[in-house]
Coordinates of C-alpha atoms in Angstrom, one line a residue:
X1 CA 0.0 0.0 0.0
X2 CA 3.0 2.3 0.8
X3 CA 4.3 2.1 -2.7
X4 CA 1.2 2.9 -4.4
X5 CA 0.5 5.8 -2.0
X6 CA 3.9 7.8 -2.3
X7 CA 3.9 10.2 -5.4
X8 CA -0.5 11.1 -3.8
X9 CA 1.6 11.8 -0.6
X10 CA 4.3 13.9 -1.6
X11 CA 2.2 16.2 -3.3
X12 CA -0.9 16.8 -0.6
X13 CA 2.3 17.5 1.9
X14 CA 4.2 19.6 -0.1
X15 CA 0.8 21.1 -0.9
X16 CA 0.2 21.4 3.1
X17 CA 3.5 23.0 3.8
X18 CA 3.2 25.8 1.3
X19 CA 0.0 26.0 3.0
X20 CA 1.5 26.5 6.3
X21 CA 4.2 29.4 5.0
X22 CA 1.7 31.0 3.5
X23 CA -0.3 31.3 6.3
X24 CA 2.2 32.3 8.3
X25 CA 3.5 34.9 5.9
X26 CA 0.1 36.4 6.3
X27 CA -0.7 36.3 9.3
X28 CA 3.3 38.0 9.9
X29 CA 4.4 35.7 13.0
X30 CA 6.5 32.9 13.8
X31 CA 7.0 30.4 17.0
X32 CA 10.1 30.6 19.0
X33 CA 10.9 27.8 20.6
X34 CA 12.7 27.1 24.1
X35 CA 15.8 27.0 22.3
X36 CA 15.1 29.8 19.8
X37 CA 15.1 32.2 22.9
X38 CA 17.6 31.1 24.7
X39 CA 20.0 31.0 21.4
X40 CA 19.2 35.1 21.0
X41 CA 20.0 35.2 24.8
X42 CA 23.0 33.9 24.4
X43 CA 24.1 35.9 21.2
X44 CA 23.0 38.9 22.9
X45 CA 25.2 37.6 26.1
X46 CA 28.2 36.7 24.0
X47 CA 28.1 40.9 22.0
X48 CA 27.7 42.4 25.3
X49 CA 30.7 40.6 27.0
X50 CA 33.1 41.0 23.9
X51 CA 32.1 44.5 23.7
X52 CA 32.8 45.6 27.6
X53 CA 35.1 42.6 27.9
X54 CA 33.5 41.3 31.0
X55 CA 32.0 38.0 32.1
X56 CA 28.9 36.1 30.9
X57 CA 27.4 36.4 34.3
X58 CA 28.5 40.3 34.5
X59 CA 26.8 40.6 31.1
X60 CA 23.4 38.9 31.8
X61 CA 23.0 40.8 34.7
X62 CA 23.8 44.2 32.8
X63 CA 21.2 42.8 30.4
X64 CA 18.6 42.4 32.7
X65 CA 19.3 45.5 34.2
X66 CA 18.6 47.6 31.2
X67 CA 15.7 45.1 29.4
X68 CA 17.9 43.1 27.3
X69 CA 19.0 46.3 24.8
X70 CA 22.4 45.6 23.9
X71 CA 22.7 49.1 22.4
X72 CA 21.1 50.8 26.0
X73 CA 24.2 48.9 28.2
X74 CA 26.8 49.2 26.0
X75 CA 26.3 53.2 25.5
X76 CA 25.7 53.6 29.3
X77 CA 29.0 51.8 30.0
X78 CA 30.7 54.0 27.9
X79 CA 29.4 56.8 29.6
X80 CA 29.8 56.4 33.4
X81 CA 31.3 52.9 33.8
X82 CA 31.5 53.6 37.8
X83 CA 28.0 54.4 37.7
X84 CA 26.5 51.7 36.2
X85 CA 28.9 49.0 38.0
X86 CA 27.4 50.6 41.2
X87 CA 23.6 50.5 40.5
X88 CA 24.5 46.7 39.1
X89 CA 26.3 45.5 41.7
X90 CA 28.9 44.7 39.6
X91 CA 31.5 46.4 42.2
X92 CA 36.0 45.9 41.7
X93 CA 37.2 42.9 42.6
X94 CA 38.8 42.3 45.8
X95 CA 41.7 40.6 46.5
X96 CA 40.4 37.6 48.1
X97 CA 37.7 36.6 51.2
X98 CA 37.2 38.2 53.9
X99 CA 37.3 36.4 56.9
X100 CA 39.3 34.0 55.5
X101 CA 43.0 33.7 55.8
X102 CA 45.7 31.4 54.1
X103 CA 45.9 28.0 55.9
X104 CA 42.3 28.4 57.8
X105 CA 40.4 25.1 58.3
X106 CA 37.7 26.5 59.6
X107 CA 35.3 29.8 58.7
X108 CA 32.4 31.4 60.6
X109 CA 29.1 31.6 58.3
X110 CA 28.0 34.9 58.3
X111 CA 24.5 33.6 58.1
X112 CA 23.8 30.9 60.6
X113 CA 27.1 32.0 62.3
X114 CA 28.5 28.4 63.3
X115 CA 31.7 27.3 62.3
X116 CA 32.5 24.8 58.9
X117 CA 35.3 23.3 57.1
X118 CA 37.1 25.5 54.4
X119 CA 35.8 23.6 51.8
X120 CA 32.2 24.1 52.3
X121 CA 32.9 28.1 52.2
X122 CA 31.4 29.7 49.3
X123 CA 32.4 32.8 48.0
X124 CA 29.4 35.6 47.2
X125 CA 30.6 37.9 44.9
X126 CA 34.6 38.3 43.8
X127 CA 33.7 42.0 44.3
X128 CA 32.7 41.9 47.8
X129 CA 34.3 39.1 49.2
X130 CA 31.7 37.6 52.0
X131 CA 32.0 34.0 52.8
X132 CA 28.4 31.6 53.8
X133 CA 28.5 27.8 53.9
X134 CA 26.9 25.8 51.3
X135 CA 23.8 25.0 53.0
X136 CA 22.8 28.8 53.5
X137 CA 23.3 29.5 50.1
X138 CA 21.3 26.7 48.9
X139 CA 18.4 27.9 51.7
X140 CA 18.6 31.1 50.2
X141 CA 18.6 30.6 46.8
X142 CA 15.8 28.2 47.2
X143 CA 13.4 30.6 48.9
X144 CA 14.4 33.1 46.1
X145 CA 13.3 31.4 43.2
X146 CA 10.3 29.6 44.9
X147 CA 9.3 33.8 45.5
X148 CA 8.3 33.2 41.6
X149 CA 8.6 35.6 38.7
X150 CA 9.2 39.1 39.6
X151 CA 9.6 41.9 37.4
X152 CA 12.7 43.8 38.1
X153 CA 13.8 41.7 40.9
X154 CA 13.4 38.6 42.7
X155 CA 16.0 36.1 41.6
X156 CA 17.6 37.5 39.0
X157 CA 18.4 40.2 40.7
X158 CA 20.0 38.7 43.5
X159 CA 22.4 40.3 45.9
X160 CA 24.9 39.2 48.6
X161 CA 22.6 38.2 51.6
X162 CA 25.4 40.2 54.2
X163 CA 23.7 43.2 55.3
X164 CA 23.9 46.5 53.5
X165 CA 26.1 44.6 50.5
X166 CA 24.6 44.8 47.2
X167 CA 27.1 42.9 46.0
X168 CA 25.4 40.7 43.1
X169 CA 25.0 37.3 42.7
X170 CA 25.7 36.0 39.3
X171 CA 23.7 33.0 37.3
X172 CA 27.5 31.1 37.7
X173 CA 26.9 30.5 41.6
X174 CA 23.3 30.2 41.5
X175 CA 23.6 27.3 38.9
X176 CA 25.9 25.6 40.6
X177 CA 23.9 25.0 44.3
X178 CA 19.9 25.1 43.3
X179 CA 18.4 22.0 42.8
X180 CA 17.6 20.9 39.1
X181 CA 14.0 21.8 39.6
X182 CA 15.3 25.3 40.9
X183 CA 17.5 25.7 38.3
X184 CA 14.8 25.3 35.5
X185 CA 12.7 28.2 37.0
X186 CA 15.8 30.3 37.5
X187 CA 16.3 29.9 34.0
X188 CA 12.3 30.1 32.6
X189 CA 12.3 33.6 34.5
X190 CA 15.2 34.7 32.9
X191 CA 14.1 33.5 29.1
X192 CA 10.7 35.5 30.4
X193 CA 12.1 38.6 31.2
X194 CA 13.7 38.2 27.6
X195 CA 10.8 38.1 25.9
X196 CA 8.6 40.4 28.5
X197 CA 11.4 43.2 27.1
X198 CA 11.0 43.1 23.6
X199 CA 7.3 44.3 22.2
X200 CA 7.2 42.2 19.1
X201 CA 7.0 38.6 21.3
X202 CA 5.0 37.1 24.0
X203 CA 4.9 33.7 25.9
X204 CA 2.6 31.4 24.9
X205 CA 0.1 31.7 28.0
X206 CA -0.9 27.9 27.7
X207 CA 0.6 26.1 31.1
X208 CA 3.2 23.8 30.2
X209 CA 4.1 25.3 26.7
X210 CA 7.7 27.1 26.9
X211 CA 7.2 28.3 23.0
X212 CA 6.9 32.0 22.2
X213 CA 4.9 34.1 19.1
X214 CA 7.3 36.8 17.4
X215 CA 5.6 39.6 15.1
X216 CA 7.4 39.7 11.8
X217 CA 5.9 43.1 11.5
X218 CA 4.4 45.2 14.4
X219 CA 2.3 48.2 13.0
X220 CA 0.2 49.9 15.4
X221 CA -2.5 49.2 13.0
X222 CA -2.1 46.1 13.3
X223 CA -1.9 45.9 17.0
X224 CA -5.2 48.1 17.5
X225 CA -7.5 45.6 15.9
X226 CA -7.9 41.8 16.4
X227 CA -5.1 39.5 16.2
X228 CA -5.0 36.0 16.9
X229 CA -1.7 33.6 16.7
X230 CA -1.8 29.8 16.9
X231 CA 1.0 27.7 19.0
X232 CA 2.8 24.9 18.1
X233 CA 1.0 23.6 20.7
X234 CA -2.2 24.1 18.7
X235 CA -3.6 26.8 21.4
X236 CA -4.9 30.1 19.7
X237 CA -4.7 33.1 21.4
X238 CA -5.5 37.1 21.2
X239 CA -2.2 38.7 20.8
X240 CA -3.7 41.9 22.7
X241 CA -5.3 40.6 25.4
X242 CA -3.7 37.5 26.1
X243 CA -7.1 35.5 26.3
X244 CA -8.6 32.7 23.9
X245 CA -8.6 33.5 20.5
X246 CA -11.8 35.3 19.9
X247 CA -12.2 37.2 16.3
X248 CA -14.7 38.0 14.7
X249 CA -15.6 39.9 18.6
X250 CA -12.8 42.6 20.1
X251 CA -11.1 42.8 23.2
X252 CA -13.6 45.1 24.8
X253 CA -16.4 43.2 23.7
X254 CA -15.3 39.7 25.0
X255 CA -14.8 41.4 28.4
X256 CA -18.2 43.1 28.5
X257 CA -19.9 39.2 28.0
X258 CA -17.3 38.1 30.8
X259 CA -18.9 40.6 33.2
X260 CA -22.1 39.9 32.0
X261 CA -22.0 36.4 32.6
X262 CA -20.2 36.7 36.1
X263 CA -23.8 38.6 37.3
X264 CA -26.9 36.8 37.9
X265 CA -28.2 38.9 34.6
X266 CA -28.7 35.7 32.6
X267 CA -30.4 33.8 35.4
X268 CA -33.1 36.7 35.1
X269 CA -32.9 36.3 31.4
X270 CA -34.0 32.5 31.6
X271 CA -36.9 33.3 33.6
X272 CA -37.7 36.0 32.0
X273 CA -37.8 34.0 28.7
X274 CA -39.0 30.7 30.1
X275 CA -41.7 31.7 32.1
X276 CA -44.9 33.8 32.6
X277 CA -46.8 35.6 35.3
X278 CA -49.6 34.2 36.7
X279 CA -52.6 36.6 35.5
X280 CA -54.4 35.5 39.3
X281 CA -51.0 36.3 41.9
X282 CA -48.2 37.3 39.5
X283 CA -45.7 35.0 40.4
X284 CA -43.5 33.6 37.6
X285 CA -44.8 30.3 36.0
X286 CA -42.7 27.2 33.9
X287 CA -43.6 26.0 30.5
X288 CA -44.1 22.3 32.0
X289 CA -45.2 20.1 28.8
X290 CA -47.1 20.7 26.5
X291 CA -50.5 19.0 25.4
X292 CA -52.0 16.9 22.1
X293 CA -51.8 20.5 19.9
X294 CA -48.6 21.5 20.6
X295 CA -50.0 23.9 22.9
X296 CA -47.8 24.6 25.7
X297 CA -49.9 24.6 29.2
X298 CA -49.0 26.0 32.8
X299 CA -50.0 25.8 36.6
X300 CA -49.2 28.0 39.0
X301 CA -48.2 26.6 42.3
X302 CA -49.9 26.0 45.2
X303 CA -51.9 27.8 46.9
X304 CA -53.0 29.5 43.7
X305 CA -53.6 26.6 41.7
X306 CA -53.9 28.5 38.6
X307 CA -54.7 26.3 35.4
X308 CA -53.1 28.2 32.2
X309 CA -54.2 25.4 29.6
X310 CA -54.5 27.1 26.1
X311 CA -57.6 26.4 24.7
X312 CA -59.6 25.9 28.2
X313 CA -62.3 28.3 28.9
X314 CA -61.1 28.6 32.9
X315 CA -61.5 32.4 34.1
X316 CA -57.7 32.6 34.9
X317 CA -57.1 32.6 30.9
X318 CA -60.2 34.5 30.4
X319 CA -58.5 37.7 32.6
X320 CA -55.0 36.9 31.0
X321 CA -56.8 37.2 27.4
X322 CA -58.5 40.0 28.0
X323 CA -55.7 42.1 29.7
X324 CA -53.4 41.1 26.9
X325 CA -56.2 41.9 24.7
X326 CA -55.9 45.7 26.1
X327 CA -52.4 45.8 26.1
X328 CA -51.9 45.3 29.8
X329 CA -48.9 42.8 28.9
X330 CA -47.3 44.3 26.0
X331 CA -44.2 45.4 27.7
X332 CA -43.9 42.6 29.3
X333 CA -43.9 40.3 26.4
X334 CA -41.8 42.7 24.4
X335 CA -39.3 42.5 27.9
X336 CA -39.5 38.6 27.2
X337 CA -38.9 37.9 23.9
X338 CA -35.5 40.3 24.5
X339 CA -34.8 37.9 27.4
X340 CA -35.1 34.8 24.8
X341 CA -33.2 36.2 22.6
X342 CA -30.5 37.1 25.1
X343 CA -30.8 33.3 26.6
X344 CA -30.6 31.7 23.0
X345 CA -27.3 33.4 22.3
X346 CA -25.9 32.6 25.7
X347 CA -27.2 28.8 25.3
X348 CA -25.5 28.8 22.0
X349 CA -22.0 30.3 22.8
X350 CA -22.1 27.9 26.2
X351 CA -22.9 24.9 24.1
X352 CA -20.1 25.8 21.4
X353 CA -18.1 27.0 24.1
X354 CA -18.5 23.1 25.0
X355 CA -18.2 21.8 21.6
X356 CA -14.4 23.4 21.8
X357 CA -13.9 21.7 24.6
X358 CA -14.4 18.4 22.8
X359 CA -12.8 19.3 19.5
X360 CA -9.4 20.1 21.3
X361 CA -9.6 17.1 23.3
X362 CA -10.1 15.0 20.2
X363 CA -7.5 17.0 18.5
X364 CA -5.3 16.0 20.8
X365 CA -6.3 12.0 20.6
X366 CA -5.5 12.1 16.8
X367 CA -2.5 13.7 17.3
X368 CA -0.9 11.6 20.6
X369 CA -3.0 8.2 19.7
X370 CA -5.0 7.6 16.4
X371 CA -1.7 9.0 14.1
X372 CA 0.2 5.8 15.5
X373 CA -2.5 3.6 15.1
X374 CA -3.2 4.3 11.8
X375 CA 0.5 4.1 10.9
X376 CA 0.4 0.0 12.4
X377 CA -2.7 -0.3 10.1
X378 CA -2.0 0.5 7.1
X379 CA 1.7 0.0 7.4
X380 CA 2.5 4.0 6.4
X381 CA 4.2 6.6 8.1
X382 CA 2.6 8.4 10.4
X383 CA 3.3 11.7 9.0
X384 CA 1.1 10.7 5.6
X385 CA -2.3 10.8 8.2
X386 CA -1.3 14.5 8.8
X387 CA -4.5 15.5 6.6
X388 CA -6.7 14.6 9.3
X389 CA -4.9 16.6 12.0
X390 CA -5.2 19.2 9.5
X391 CA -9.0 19.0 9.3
X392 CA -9.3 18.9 13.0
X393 CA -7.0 22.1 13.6
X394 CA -10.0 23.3 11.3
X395 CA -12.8 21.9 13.1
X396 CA -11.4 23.5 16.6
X397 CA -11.1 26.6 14.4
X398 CA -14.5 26.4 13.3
X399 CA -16.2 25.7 16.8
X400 CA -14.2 28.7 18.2
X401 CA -15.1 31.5 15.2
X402 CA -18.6 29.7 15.9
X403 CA -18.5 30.4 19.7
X404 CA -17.4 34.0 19.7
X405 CA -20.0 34.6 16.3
X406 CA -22.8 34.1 19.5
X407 CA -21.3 36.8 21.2
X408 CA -21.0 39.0 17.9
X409 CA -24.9 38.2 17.3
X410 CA -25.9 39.1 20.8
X411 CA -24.7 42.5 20.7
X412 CA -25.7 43.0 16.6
X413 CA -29.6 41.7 17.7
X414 CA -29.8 44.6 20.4
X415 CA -30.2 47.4 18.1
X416 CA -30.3 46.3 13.9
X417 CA -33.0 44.0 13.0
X418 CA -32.1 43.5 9.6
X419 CA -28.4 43.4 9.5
X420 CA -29.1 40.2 12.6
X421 CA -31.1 38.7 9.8
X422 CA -28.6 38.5 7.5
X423 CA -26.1 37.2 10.0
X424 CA -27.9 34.9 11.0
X425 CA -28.6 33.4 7.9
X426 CA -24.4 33.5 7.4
X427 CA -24.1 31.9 10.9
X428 CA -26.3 29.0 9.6
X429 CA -24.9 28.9 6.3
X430 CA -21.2 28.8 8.6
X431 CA -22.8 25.7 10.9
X432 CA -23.6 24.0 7.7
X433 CA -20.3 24.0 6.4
X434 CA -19.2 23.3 9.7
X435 CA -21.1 19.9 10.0
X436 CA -20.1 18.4 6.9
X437 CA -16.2 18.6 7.4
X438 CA -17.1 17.5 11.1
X439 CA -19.2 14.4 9.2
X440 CA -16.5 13.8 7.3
X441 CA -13.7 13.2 9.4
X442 CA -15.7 11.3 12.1
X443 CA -16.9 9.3 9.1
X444 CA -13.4 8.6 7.6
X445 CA -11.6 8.0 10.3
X446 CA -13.9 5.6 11.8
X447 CA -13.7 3.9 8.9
X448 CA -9.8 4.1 8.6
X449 CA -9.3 3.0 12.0
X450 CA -10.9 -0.5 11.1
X451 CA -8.2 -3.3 10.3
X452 CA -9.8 -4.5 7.3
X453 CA -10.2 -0.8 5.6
X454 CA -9.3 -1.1 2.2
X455 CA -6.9 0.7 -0.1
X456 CA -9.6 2.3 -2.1
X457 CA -11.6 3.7 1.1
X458 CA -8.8 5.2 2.1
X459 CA -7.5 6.6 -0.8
X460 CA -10.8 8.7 -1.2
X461 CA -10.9 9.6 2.1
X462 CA -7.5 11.5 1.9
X463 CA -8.7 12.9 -1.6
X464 CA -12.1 14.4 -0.2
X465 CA -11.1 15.2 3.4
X466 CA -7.9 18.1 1.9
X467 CA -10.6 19.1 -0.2
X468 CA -13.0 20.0 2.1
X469 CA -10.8 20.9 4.2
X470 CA -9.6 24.0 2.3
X471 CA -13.7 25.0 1.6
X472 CA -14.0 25.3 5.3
X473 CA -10.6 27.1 6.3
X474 CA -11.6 29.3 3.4
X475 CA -15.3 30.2 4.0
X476 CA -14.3 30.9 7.8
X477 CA -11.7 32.8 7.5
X478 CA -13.9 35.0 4.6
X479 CA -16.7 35.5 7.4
X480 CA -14.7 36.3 10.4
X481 CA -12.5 39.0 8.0
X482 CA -16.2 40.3 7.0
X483 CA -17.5 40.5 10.5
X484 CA -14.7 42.5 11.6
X485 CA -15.0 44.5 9.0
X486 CA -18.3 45.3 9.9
X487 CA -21.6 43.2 8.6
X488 CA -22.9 46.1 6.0
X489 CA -19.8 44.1 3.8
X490 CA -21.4 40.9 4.0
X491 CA -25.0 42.4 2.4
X492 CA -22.9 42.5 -1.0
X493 CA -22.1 39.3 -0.7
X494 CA -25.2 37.4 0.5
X495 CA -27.2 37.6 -2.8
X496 CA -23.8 35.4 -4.6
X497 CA -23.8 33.0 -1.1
X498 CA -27.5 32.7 -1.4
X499 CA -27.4 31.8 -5.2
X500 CA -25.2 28.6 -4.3

């Protein structure tokens, strides 16, 4: 099967890479890995300590000191050399330890103040000279780094721990007594403070993932409308704001739904769209079932008893009829079907919100599980199934653009009848699409997962999935660039979309 299958599988992944560049030439940014940053720390490291012809420790802690801008350090060493040695701690060199003379066996710690052999002495700084044992330094050092990240301080700006000496502590000493787990943070804070100091890149804010997202191009334009960056480890996020990725809505908007949803505004909503007052004691009624007809029927509660039943010649309908007859309940029906409307696009932005949920779980199955399995099967590489991790990228695309279009139609339906009418038709038209790729690849890969699949099942399977594939990525990304653009643009279009 292999054989037969190479020359179809060159070209769909050649096809997908050029894909890929594209895409990222586009959308102007790139992934840094963990050893991307720390390979421009270290060139960075290496110009500054040629340049002033000092250590690497001296320079990473003159880098730190002015935000990791080589040009900033190297102009204000030039300037007043005394100066900035003094506010970096980077004091002259003494001759030697103090406290320590040739031929001692023993010192005095100058923290814990008991005596220890010579060779558990540990120097703090060449420049000032102060002498602790080993397990002080590690106890310090421990309880710095275990402070966490903090900006403009904490552990990477350590200093001497004798009083009134701000002497500092270089990366060299630090290094060499923290624990390995120690020594990881000590050196995620420092790649973090890297990228914290240059505008054009940010950490990837998903736990666990060390990667971060460079700009290739950072206009203010740019950064003053949405933009959202995919991970290598397939999380999207809002370059602004840090959150989930959440085009076709803005910043502002997503956090005026957070603080909507945090209040109990939506539980009102629900009864307000749910339920009715009883026309006898007012108190808010369920729909409970409804009867042969369709009808929907109600009963208040005890004591009141009230029978609502459609269709039933009771009095309690009779006065209900008759004021809404006069006009009595106008506002109040006009005040519920604004609550509906508010509930149905909560109930559909919670249920895609779900949906996401699932799609990046399943994402992940394809990716960590089914991608081997299918490799045993049909005796191919795994890297010739990476079609269907494309389509699933898609589908997690699709159920996010889907989620946040909920919040987009909540605030449209507020104040433009027609222009919600036409989204909503695009919204539908978007689900549509949705479903069938989602079909598709459940379908397929069902199918492909069986032993006895055969060579022609999957061979049309890898020829209809791309395919579709590339409709979707297409039609989504066309609506959520028209949505931002505001949904007058999409009238122009919906006469062609509705034609199809």
């Amino acid at each position: 099967m292999a054989e037969c299958e190479n020359d179809y599988y060159d070209s769909y992944y050649s096809e997908r890479l050029d894909h890929d560049h594209a895409n990222k030439k586009k959308n102007k940014f790139i992934i840094l890995t963990e050893e991307d940053v720390g390979s421009r720390m270290d060139d960075d490291i290496l110009q500054v300590s040629s340049v002033l012809s000092v250590s690497r420790e001296a320079a990473t802690i003159l880098l730190y000191r002015y935000n990791w801008d080589v040009t900033d350090v190297v102009q204000e060493w030039f300037e007043n050399q005394e100066g900035v040695r003094s506010a970096s701690g980077l004091f002259r060199e003494k001759p030697g330890p103090m406290d320590v003379e040739d031929g001692d066996e023993e010192f005095v710690c100058r923290i814990c103040w008991k005596e220890h052999p010579i060779a558990l002495v540990v120097v703090a700084s060449a420049a000032c000279g102060h002498v602790f044992c080993k397990n002080c330094w590690k106890e310090f050092i421990s309880k710095s780094i275990n402070e966490g990240y903090v900006k403009d301080g904490g552990c990477l700006m350590l200093r001497c721990p004798q009083d009134s000496c701000g002497a500092a502590v270089g990366g060299n000493i630090i290094r060499s007594l923290a624990s390995d787990g120690d020594k990881n943070k000590y050196d995620k804070f420092l790649a973090r403070s890297y990228v914290e100091s240059r505008a054009n890149l940010k950490l990837c804010p998903t736990p666990g993932c060390n990667c971060a997202v460079e700009l290739d191009n950072r206009g203010p334009d740019r950064l003053s409308k949405n933009f959202d960056v995919s991970c290598n480890c397939m999380y999207g996020f809002c370059w602004n704001c840090l959150g989930e990725a959440h085009s076709p809505v803005d910043c502002e908007t997503v956090a005026l739904w957070a603080v909507k949803n945090s209040s109990d505004l939506e539980t009102k909503n629900w009864l307000l769209a749910n339920t009715k007052p009883c026309p006898k004691c007012q108190r808010r009624i369920e729909n409970v079932g409804d009867i042969d007809n369709g009808d929907w029927y109600m009963t208040c509660a005890p004591p009141c008893g009230c029978d609502l039943r459609n269709g039933e010649e009771t009095l309690a309908c009779n006065t209900y009829e008759k004021a809404k007859n006069e006009g009595v309940y106008d506002e109040v029906e006009k005040t519920r079907r604004r609550a509906k409307a508010s509930w149905d696009y909560f109930e559909r932005w919670y249920n895609n919100h779900l949906s996401l949920e699932r799609a990046f779980l399943d994402l992940h199955l394809m990716k960590n599980q089914n991608l081997e399995m299918l490799s045993k099967i049909h005796g191919l590489e795994a890297t010739q199934f990476w079609f269907i991790v494309d389509a699933w990228v898609q589908i997690v695309e699709c159920t996010r653009v889907l989620k946040w279009a909920s919040v987009y139609g909540y605030y449209l339906q507020q104040y433009e009848h027609k222009k919600k009418e036409l989204f909503d038709y695009l919204l539908s038209k978007a689900e549509g699409v949705y479903e069938i790729l989602h079909q598709c690849a459940n379908k397929g890969l069902s199918k492909c997962l069986e032993a006895e699949c055969s060579l022609d099942t999957f061979l049309d399977f890898r020829t209809k999935l791309p395919a579709l594939t590339r409709v979707t990525r297409k039609y989504f990304a066309d609506l959520v660039t028209a949505l931002e653009n505001g949904i007058a643009e999409l009238a122009s279009s919906s006469h062609t979309i509705k034609q199809k």
